[in-house]
XYZ file of C-alpha atoms in Angstrom:
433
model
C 45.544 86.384 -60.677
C 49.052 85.334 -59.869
C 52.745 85.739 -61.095
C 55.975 84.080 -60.349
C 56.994 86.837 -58.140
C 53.700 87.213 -55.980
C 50.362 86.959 -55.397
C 48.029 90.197 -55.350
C 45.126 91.893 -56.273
C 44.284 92.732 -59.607
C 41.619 94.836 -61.307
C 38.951 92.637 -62.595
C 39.764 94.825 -65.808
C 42.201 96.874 -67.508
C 41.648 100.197 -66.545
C 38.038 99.979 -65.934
C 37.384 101.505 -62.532
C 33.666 101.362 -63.441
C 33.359 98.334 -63.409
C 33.458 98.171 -60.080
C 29.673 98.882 -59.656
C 27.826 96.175 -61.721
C 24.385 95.035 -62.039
C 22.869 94.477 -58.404
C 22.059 91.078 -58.692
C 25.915 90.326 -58.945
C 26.598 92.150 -56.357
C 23.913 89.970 -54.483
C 25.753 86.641 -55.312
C 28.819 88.031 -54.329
C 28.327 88.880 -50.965
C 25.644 85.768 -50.579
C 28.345 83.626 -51.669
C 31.427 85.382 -49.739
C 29.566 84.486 -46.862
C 29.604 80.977 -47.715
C 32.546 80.565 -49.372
C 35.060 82.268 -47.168
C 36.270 78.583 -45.972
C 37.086 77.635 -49.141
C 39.370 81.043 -49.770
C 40.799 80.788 -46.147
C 42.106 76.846 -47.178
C 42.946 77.975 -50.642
C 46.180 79.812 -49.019
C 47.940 76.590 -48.668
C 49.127 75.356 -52.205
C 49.966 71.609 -50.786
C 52.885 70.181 -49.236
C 56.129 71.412 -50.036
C 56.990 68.197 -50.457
C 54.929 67.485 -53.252
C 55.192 70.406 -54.973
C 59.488 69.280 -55.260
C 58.220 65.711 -56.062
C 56.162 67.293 -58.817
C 59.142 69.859 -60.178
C 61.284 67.040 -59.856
C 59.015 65.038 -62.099
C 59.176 67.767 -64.714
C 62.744 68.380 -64.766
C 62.315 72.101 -63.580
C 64.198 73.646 -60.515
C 62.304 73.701 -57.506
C 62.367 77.489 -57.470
C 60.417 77.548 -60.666
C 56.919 77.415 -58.301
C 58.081 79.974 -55.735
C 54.869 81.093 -54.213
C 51.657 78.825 -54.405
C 48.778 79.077 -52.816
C 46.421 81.641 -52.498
C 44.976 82.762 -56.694
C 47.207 80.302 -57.766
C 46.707 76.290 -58.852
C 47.517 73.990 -56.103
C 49.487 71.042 -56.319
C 47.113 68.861 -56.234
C 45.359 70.462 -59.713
C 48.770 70.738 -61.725
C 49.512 67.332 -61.107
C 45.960 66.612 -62.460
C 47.362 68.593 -65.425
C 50.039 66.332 -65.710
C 48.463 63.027 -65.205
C 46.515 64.068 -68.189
C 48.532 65.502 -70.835
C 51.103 62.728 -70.186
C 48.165 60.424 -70.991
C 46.452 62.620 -73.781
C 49.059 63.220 -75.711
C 47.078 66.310 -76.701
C 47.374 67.708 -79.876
C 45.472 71.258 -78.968
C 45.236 72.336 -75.093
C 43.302 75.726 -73.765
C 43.604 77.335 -70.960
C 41.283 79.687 -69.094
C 43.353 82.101 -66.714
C 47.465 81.748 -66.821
C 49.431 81.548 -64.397
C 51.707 78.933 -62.901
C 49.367 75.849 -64.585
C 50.561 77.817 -67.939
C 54.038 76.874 -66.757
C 53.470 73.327 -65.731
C 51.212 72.985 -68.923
C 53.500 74.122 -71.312
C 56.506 71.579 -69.488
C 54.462 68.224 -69.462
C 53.676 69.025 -73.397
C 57.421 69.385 -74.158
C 57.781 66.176 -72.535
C 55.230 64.448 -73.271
C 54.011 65.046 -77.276
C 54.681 69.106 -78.018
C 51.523 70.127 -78.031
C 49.994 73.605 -78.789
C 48.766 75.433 -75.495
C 46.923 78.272 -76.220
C 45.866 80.691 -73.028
C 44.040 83.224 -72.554
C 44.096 85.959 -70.039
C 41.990 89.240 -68.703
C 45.346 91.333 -67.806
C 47.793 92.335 -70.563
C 50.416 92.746 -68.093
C 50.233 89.503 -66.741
C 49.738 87.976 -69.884
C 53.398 89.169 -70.599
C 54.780 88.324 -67.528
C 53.733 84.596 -67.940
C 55.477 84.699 -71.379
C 58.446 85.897 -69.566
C 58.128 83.385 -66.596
C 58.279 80.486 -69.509
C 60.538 82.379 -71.433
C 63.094 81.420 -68.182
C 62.232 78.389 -68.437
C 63.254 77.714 -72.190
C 59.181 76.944 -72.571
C 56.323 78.334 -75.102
C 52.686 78.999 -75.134
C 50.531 80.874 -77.452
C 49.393 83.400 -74.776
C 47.084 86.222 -75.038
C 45.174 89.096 -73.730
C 40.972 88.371 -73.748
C 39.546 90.980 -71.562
C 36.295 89.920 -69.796
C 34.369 92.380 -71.919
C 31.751 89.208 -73.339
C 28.599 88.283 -71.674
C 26.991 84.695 -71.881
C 23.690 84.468 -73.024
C 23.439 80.999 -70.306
C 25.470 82.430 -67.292
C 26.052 85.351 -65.403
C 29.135 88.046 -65.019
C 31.711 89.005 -67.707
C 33.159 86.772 -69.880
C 36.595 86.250 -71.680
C 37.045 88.039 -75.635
C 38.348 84.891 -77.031
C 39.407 84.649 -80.700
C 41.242 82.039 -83.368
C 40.493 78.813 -80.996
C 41.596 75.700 -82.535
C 38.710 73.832 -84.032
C 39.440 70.689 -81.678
C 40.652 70.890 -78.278
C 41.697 67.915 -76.216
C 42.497 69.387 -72.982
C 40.541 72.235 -71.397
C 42.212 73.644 -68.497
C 39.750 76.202 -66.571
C 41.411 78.829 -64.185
C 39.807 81.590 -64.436
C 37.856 83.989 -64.597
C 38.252 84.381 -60.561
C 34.589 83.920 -58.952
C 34.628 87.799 -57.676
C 33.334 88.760 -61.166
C 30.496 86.422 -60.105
C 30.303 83.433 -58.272
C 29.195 80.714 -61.443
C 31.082 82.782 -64.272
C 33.273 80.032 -65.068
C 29.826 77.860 -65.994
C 30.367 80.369 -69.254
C 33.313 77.633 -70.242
C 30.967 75.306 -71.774
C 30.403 77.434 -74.348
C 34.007 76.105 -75.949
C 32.344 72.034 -75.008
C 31.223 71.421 -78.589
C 34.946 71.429 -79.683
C 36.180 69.023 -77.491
C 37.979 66.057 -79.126
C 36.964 62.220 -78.752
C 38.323 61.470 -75.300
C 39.469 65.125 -74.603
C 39.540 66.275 -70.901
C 38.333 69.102 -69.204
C 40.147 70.259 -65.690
C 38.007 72.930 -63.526
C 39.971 74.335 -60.411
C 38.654 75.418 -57.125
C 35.793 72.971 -57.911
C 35.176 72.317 -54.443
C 33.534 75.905 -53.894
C 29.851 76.357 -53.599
C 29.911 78.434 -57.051
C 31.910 75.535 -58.806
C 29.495 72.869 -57.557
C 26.338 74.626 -58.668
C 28.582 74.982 -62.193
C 29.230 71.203 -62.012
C 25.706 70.362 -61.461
C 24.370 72.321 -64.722
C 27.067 71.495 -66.581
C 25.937 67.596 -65.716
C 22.495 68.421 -67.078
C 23.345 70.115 -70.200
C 26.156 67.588 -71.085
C 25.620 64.026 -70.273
C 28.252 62.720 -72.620
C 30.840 64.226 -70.940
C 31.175 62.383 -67.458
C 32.278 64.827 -64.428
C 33.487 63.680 -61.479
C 34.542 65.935 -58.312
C 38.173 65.064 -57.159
C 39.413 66.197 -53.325
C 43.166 65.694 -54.021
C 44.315 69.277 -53.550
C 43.039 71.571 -51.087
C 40.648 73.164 -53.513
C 39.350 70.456 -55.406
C 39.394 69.551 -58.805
C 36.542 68.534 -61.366
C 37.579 66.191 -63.561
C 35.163 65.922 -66.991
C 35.812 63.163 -69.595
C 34.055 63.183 -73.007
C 32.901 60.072 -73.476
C 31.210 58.235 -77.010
C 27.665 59.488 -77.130
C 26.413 56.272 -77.907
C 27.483 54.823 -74.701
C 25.094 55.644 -71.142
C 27.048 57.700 -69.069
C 26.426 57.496 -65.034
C 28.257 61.160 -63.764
C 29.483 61.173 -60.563
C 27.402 59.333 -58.211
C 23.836 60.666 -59.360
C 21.890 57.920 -57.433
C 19.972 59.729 -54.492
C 21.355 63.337 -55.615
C 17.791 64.507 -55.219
C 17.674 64.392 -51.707
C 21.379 65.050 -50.954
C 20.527 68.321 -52.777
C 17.112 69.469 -50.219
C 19.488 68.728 -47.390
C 21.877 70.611 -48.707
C 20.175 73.724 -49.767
C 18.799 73.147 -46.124
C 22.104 73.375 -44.573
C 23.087 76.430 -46.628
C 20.156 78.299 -45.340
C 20.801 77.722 -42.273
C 24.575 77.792 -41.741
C 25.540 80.397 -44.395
C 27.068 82.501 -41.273
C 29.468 80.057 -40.032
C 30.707 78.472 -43.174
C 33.077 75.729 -41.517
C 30.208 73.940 -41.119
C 28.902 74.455 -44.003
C 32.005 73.550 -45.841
C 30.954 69.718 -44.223
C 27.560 69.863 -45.209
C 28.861 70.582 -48.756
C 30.930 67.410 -48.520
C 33.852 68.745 -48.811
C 35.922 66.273 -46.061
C 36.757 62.805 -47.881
C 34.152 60.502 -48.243
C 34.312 56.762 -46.950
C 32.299 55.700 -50.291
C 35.654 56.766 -52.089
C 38.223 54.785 -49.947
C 35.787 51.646 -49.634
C 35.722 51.760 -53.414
C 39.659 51.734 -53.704
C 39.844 48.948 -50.852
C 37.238 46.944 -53.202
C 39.320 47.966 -56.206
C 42.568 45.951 -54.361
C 40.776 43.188 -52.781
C 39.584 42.750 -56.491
C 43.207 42.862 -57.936
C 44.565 40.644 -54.941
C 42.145 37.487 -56.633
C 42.603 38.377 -60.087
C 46.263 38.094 -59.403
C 46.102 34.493 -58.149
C 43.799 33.705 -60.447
C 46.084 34.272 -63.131
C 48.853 32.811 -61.412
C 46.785 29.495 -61.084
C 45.901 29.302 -64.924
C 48.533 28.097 -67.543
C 46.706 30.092 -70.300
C 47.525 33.844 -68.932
C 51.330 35.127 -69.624
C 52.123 37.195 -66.735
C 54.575 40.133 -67.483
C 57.181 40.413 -64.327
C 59.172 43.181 -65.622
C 58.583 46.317 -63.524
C 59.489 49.775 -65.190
C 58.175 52.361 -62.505
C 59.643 54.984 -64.725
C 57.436 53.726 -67.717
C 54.445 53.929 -65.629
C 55.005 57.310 -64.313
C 54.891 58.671 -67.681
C 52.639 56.833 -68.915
C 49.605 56.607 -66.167
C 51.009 59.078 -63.643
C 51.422 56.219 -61.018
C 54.235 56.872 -59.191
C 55.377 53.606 -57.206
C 57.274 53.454 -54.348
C 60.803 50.944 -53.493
C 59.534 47.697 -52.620
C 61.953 45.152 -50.712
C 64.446 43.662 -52.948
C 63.955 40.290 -51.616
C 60.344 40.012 -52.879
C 59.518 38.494 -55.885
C 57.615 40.085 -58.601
C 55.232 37.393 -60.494
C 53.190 39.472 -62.475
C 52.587 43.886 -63.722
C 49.239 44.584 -64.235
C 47.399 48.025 -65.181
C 44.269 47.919 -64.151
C 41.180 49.279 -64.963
C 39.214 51.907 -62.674
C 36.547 54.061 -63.250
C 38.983 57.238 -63.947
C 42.111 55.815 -64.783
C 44.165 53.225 -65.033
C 45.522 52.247 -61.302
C 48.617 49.655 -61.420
C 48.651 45.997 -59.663
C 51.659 43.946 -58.611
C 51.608 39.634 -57.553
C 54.558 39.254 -55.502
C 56.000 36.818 -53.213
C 57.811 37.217 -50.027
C 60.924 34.706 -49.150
C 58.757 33.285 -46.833
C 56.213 32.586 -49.570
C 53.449 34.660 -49.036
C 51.377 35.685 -51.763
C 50.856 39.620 -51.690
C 49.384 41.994 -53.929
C 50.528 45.402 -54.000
C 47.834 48.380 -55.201
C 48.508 51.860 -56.673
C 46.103 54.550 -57.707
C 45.149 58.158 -56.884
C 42.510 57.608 -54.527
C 41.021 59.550 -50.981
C 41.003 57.748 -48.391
C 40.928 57.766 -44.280
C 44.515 57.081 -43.981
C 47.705 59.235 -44.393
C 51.417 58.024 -44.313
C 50.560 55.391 -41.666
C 49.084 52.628 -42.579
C 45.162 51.555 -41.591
C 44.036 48.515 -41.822
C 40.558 46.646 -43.490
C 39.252 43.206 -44.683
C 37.580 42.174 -47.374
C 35.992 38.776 -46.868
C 38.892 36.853 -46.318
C 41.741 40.002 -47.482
C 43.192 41.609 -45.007
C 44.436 44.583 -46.745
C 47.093 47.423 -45.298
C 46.308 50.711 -46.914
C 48.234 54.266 -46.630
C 48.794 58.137 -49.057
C 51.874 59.781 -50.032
C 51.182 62.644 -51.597
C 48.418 62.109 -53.963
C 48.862 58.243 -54.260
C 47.162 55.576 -52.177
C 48.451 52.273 -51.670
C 47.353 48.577 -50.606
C 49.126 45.606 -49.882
C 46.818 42.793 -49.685
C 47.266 38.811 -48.223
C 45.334 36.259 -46.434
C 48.164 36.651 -43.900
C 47.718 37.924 -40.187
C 46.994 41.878 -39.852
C 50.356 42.110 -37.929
C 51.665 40.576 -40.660
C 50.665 42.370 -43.334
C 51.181 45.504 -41.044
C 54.825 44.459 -40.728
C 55.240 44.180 -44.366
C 53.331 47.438 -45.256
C 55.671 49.604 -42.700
C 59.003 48.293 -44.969
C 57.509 49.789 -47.829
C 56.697 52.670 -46.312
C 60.231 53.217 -44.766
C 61.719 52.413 -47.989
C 59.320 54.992 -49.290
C 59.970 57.927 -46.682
C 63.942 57.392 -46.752
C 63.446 57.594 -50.662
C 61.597 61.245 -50.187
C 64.381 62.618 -48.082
């Protein structure tokens, strides 16, 4: 667990040293799966780039000293944006929270921007629990936040569980936290007991979903709950999975199930015999990005790049030129960068993607070449310097900032289109100073 002032080690308990000595199969997972998982809590020390954690306080409106130490227990930048994202496109009338902490904080400031929502969290240490209020309190912020000792036991997963009472009958955001996997290693699977009051639509956020414990959770949870679509995100350093109730009349495909069989014999294979030096297993988990994920998003803008001209060519479609990054942001979480004054902006375009909506731009250059330009929250091979790839006859530049991936696509030369791609992303850089 975590404060503002720092991160330590707290009982898993109030003032229960007994505790200490539970059943011997927990035990067993726990040291089993602190032998694995150490890689996972090693990387966990590094909450993200300081960079984006000011881009994200900025966002908010807070100070950047509001988020002084994350890392470690705490929710990386990369899930509290996630946190964000959503609630600015939820709207959500009821949100719950598993485990407070700094996402209590961030939580609490994207629903006073973004609709007022009630966020009710729970926590196992009284203490803390007070603290947090305290740490919002700062903050001119409120959350309905109390004490639920992990006294409960689930009747469908192992370790101690939280004593929650008076939940809201409909919940549209679930933000889980907590409890932290030393109590055992799947106890947060125990969350899907509160999955039959989630709302049309509503969200559910799991953090440090990248561990071994969370992906066995995942993979249960994907069983037991096929209306509710999960999908494993790699844009923090701990992971996030990403759930989305979805009408139960409608098939729902979760998270790239085709061939999951065998990826799942290989992989107990590699456990068994790498489970001493976890850095390699942390690769055979899949935990480096995958290329299926940026060839998807280069797909996604080659797509965008054609629709574009197609609507430009047809009298019929009314393009909308007017660009509003500000609108976006709030709107989609899509944050755009400058792009060159000189170009011309035809048409603004959200467009749909299998998470969420990404954001599409037809422009012209004063030379007049066509470009499109291509935002969403994507992984991808590249970083701030942009790579490039084709698609038939595309050629498409594509680069990150922070937790945004970008494409600017033409039928121009790669130098080109290089060219033009490095004048957003000085604009971009010089803007981030």
């Amino acid at each position: 667990m975590t404060s503002r002032e720092l991160t330590g080690f707290l009982s898993l308990n109030d003032g229960d040293a007994g505790e200490a000595r539970r059943r011997l199969s927990d035990m067993a997972w726990r040291i089993g799966f602190g032998a694995i998982t150490w890689p996972w809590l090693l990387a966990s020390l590094s909450g993200g780039r300081k960079a984006d954690k000011r881009a994200l306080l900025d966002e908010l409106g807070l100070p950047h000293d509001a988020l002084p130490h994350l890392g470690s227990w705490k929710a990386d930048v990369g899930f509290l944006r996630h946190i964000v994202r959503e609630i600015a496109r939820l709207r959500p009338v009821h949100v719950v929270e598993l485990g407070a902490g700094a996402s209590t904080l961030i939580a609490a400031r994207a629903l006073a921007l973004h609709g007022g929502g009630r966020l009710t969290s729970f926590d196992q240490h009284d203490g803390f629990v007070q603290a947090t209020r305290n740490w919002l309190g700062d903050h001119g912020l409120h959350a309905d936040l109390r004490h639920a000792p992990l006294t409960a036991e689930s009747e469908d997963w192992p370790g101690r569980w939280y004593d929650i009472d008076a939940l809201p009958d409909s919940i549209d955001l679930l933000i889980i936290d907590g409890p932290p996997w030393a109590v055992h290693p799947l106890v947060r699977g125990a969350a899907d007991a509160l999955f039959a009051r989630l709302s049309p639509g509503a969200v559910v956020l799991l953090d440090d979903a990248a561990r071994p414990g969370e992906r066995i959770v995942a993979r249960r949870w994907r069983k037991r709950w096929p209306h509710i679509d999960f999908r494993l995100k790699h844009d923090g350093t701990k992971g996030t999975l990403v759930g989305r109730r979805r009408d139960t009349s409608i098939p729902v495909a979760n998270d790239n199930e085709r061939g999951r069989t065998w990826r799942h014999i290989a992989r107990a294979a590699g456990i068994a015999g790498l489970i001493a030096t976890g850095w390699i297993a942390r690769g055979e988990l899949g935990e480096f990005p995958q290329a299926a994920e940026a060839g998807t998003f280069l797909d996604e803008a080659a797509a965008s790049h054609r629709t574009g001209l197609l609507r430009q060519a047809m009298a019929s479609q009314v393009e909308s030129a007017t660009l509003n990054p500000g609108e976006i942001r709030r709107s989609t979480g899509i944050v755009l960068p400058p792009l060159p004054a000189s170009w011309r902006i035809h048409d603004v375009q959200l467009y749909p993607t299998p998470d969420s909506p990404a954001v599409a731009l037809s422009i012209t250059t004063p030379e007049g070449e066509q470009l499109s330009f291509f935002a969403d929250r994507a992984e991808t091979p590249a970083e701030a310097r942009p790579l490039l790839a084709r698609r038939a006859d595309d050629v498409i530049a594509y680069w990150e900032a922070g937790d945004m991936a970008y494409a600017l696509t033409s039928r121009a030369k790669p130098q080109r289109i290089m060219a033009l791609a490095a004048e957003i992303t000085a604009a971009d850089r010089f803007k981030r100073r």
